[in-house]
Amino acid sequence: MAEPEFNATGVRIERWPRSLTRAGQVLIKDGRLRLLTSNGREIDSAPLREVSAAKAWFAGEDSTVAHVNGTRYRLTMGQREPRHDGEETADRFLETVRESQDSRG
């Protein structure tokens, strides 16, 4: 079984205007993004080629906005870690998504 390309736990996942989980998981594995609740239930998933992600001007440095299957999610990383760790995790998430988009041409 392949190792995940990206795995973050303790992620606040919001679908405007409400929070879906405050301790969720963002998993990128085998070219697919999965958003999970704290108990492992899938919120949404899609192939990375169909996902867009970026920093939001209105959110903190530890947050990103991801569009998955036409739905916009705000992902706030590092809810259980120091703030700078959340920023690093958000940057790694964006880098992983960007690299997958670059590799697809």
Short mmCIF file of the C-alpha atoms (twelve columns), coordinates in Angstrom:
data_MODEL
# 
_entry.id   MODEL 
# 
loop_
_atom_site.group_PDB 
_atom_site.id 
_atom_site.type_symbol 
_atom_site.label_atom_id 
_atom_site.label_alt_id 
_atom_site.label_comp_id 
_atom_site.label_asym_id 
_atom_site.label_seq_id 
_atom_site.Cartn_x 
_atom_site.Cartn_y 
_atom_site.Cartn_z 
_atom_site.pdbx_PDB_model_num 
ATOM 1   C CA . MET A 1   0.000   0.000  0.000   1 
ATOM 2   C CA . ALA A 2   1.394   3.396  -0.996  1 
ATOM 3   C CA . GLU A 3   2.181   6.036  1.607   1 
ATOM 4   C CA . PRO A 4   0.008   9.165  1.569   1 
ATOM 5   C CA . GLU A 5   1.454   12.121 -0.311  1 
ATOM 6   C CA . PHE A 6   -0.101  14.430 2.290   1 
ATOM 7   C CA . ASN A 7   -1.854  13.730 5.576   1 
ATOM 8   C CA . ALA A 8   -2.999  16.319 8.108   1 
ATOM 9   C CA . THR A 9   -5.174  15.731 11.148  1 
ATOM 10  C CA . GLY A 10  -6.796  18.208 13.477  1 
ATOM 11  C CA . VAL A 11  -8.053  20.236 10.508  1 
ATOM 12  C CA . ARG A 12  -11.091 22.497 10.801  1 
ATOM 13  C CA . ILE A 13  -13.160 21.872 7.657   1 
ATOM 14  C CA . GLU A 14  -15.821 24.450 6.850   1 
ATOM 15  C CA . ARG A 15  -18.350 24.631 4.064   1 
ATOM 16  C CA . TRP A 16  -19.698 28.140 4.118   1 
ATOM 17  C CA . PRO A 17  -21.363 29.163 6.305   1 
ATOM 18  C CA . ARG A 18  -20.885 26.317 8.769   1 
ATOM 19  C CA . SER A 19  -18.170 24.161 10.252  1 
ATOM 20  C CA . LEU A 20  -18.338 20.468 9.374   1 
ATOM 21  C CA . THR A 21  -15.627 19.341 11.781  1 
ATOM 22  C CA . ARG A 22  -13.031 20.952 14.016  1 
ATOM 23  C CA . ALA A 23  -10.707 17.954 14.079  1 
ATOM 24  C CA . GLY A 24  -10.944 16.504 10.581  1 
ATOM 25  C CA . GLN A 25  -8.382  14.954 8.285   1 
ATOM 26  C CA . VAL A 26  -7.113  15.997 4.860   1 
ATOM 27  C CA . LEU A 27  -5.588  13.074 2.979   1 
ATOM 28  C CA . ILE A 28  -3.964  13.004 -0.456  1 
ATOM 29  C CA . LYS A 29  -3.183  9.499  -1.600  1 
ATOM 30  C CA . ASP A 30  -2.984  7.823  -4.996  1 
ATOM 31  C CA . GLY A 31  -3.871  11.056 -6.781  1 
ATOM 32  C CA . ARG A 32  -7.058  11.646 -4.795  1 
ATOM 33  C CA . LEU A 33  -7.985  14.240 -2.163  1 
ATOM 34  C CA . ARG A 34  -10.208 13.073 0.682   1 
ATOM 35  C CA . LEU A 35  -11.757 15.259 3.383   1 
ATOM 36  C CA . LEU A 36  -12.689 13.209 6.452   1 
ATOM 37  C CA . THR A 37  -14.371 13.842 9.787   1 
ATOM 38  C CA . SER A 38  -12.530 13.079 13.020  1 
ATOM 39  C CA . ASN A 39  -14.073 9.595  13.069  1 
ATOM 40  C CA . GLY A 40  -13.101 8.832  9.455   1 
ATOM 41  C CA . ARG A 41  -16.410 9.498  7.687   1 
ATOM 42  C CA . GLU A 42  -15.871 10.955 4.235   1 
ATOM 43  C CA . ILE A 43  -17.093 14.520 3.755   1 
ATOM 44  C CA . ASP A 44  -15.998 14.781 0.120   1 
ATOM 45  C CA . SER A 45  -13.352 13.446 -2.237  1 
ATOM 46  C CA . ALA A 46  -12.153 13.960 -5.793  1 
ATOM 47  C CA . PRO A 47  -9.216  13.221 -8.070  1 
ATOM 48  C CA . LEU A 48  -6.525  15.883 -7.603  1 
ATOM 49  C CA . ARG A 49  -6.825  16.936 -11.244 1 
ATOM 50  C CA . GLU A 50  -10.325 18.212 -10.406 1 
ATOM 51  C CA . VAL A 51  -9.318  20.061 -7.217  1 
ATOM 52  C CA . SER A 52  -8.193  23.665 -6.968  1 
ATOM 53  C CA . ALA A 53  -6.648  25.153 -3.845  1 
ATOM 54  C CA . ALA A 54  -5.188  28.496 -2.840  1 
ATOM 55  C CA . LYS A 55  -4.574  30.786 0.105   1 
ATOM 56  C CA . ALA A 56  -7.535  32.998 0.824   1 
ATOM 57  C CA . TRP A 57  -6.934  36.708 1.254   1 
ATOM 58  C CA . PHE A 58  -9.568  36.808 4.001   1 
ATOM 59  C CA . ALA A 59  -8.236  33.867 6.009   1 
ATOM 60  C CA . GLY A 60  -5.240  33.362 8.258   1 
ATOM 61  C CA . GLU A 61  -1.909  32.016 7.078   1 
ATOM 62  C CA . ASP A 62  -2.878  28.573 8.371   1 
ATOM 63  C CA . SER A 63  -5.982  28.406 6.132   1 
ATOM 64  C CA . THR A 64  -6.548  27.435 2.533   1 
ATOM 65  C CA . VAL A 65  -9.602  27.302 0.313   1 
ATOM 66  C CA . ALA A 66  -10.165 24.160 -1.731  1 
ATOM 67  C CA . HIS A 67  -12.793 23.606 -4.419  1 
ATOM 68  C CA . VAL A 68  -13.822 19.947 -4.470  1 
ATOM 69  C CA . ASN A 69  -16.637 18.786 -6.766  1 
ATOM 70  C CA . GLY A 70  -17.848 22.360 -7.113  1 
ATOM 71  C CA . THR A 71  -18.022 22.929 -3.352  1 
ATOM 72  C CA . ARG A 72  -15.789 25.466 -1.630  1 
ATOM 73  C CA . TYR A 73  -14.188 24.328 1.628   1 
ATOM 74  C CA . ARG A 74  -12.087 26.356 4.025   1 
ATOM 75  C CA . LEU A 75  -9.374  24.180 5.563   1 
ATOM 76  C CA . THR A 76  -7.697  25.520 8.701   1 
ATOM 77  C CA . MET A 77  -4.626  23.451 9.469   1 
ATOM 78  C CA . GLY A 78  -2.911  22.829 12.773  1 
ATOM 79  C CA . GLN A 79  -5.842  23.394 15.099  1 
ATOM 80  C CA . ARG A 80  -4.024  21.385 17.764  1 
ATOM 81  C CA . GLU A 81  -0.502  22.664 17.080  1 
ATOM 82  C CA . PRO A 82  1.248   26.017 17.388  1 
ATOM 83  C CA . ARG A 83  0.133   28.485 14.712  1 
ATOM 84  C CA . HIS A 84  3.387   28.387 12.703  1 
ATOM 85  C CA . ASP A 85  2.978   24.607 12.326  1 
ATOM 86  C CA . GLY A 86  -0.458  25.215 10.806  1 
ATOM 87  C CA . GLU A 87  1.079   27.649 8.319   1 
ATOM 88  C CA . GLU A 88  3.715   25.082 7.324   1 
ATOM 89  C CA . THR A 89  1.062   22.384 6.932   1 
ATOM 90  C CA . ALA A 90  -1.106  24.668 4.774   1 
ATOM 91  C CA . ASP A 91  1.906   25.451 2.580   1 
ATOM 92  C CA . ARG A 92  2.722   21.734 2.193   1 
ATOM 93  C CA . PHE A 93  -0.909  21.040 1.229   1 
ATOM 94  C CA . LEU A 94  -0.830  23.735 -1.470  1 
ATOM 95  C CA . GLU A 95  2.533   22.486 -2.720  1 
ATOM 96  C CA . THR A 96  1.244   18.911 -2.999  1 
ATOM 97  C CA . VAL A 97  -1.849  20.021 -4.945  1 
ATOM 98  C CA . ARG A 98  0.265   22.297 -7.182  1 
ATOM 99  C CA . GLU A 99  2.791   19.534 -7.918  1 
ATOM 100 C CA . SER A 100 0.007   17.162 -8.956  1 
ATOM 101 C CA . GLN A 101 -1.406  19.811 -11.298 1 
ATOM 102 C CA . ASP A 102 2.036   20.494 -12.786 1 
ATOM 103 C CA . SER A 103 2.601   16.791 -13.423 1 
ATOM 104 C CA . ARG A 104 -0.669  16.436 -15.310 1 
ATOM 105 C CA . GLY A 105 0.444   18.995 -17.872 1 
# 
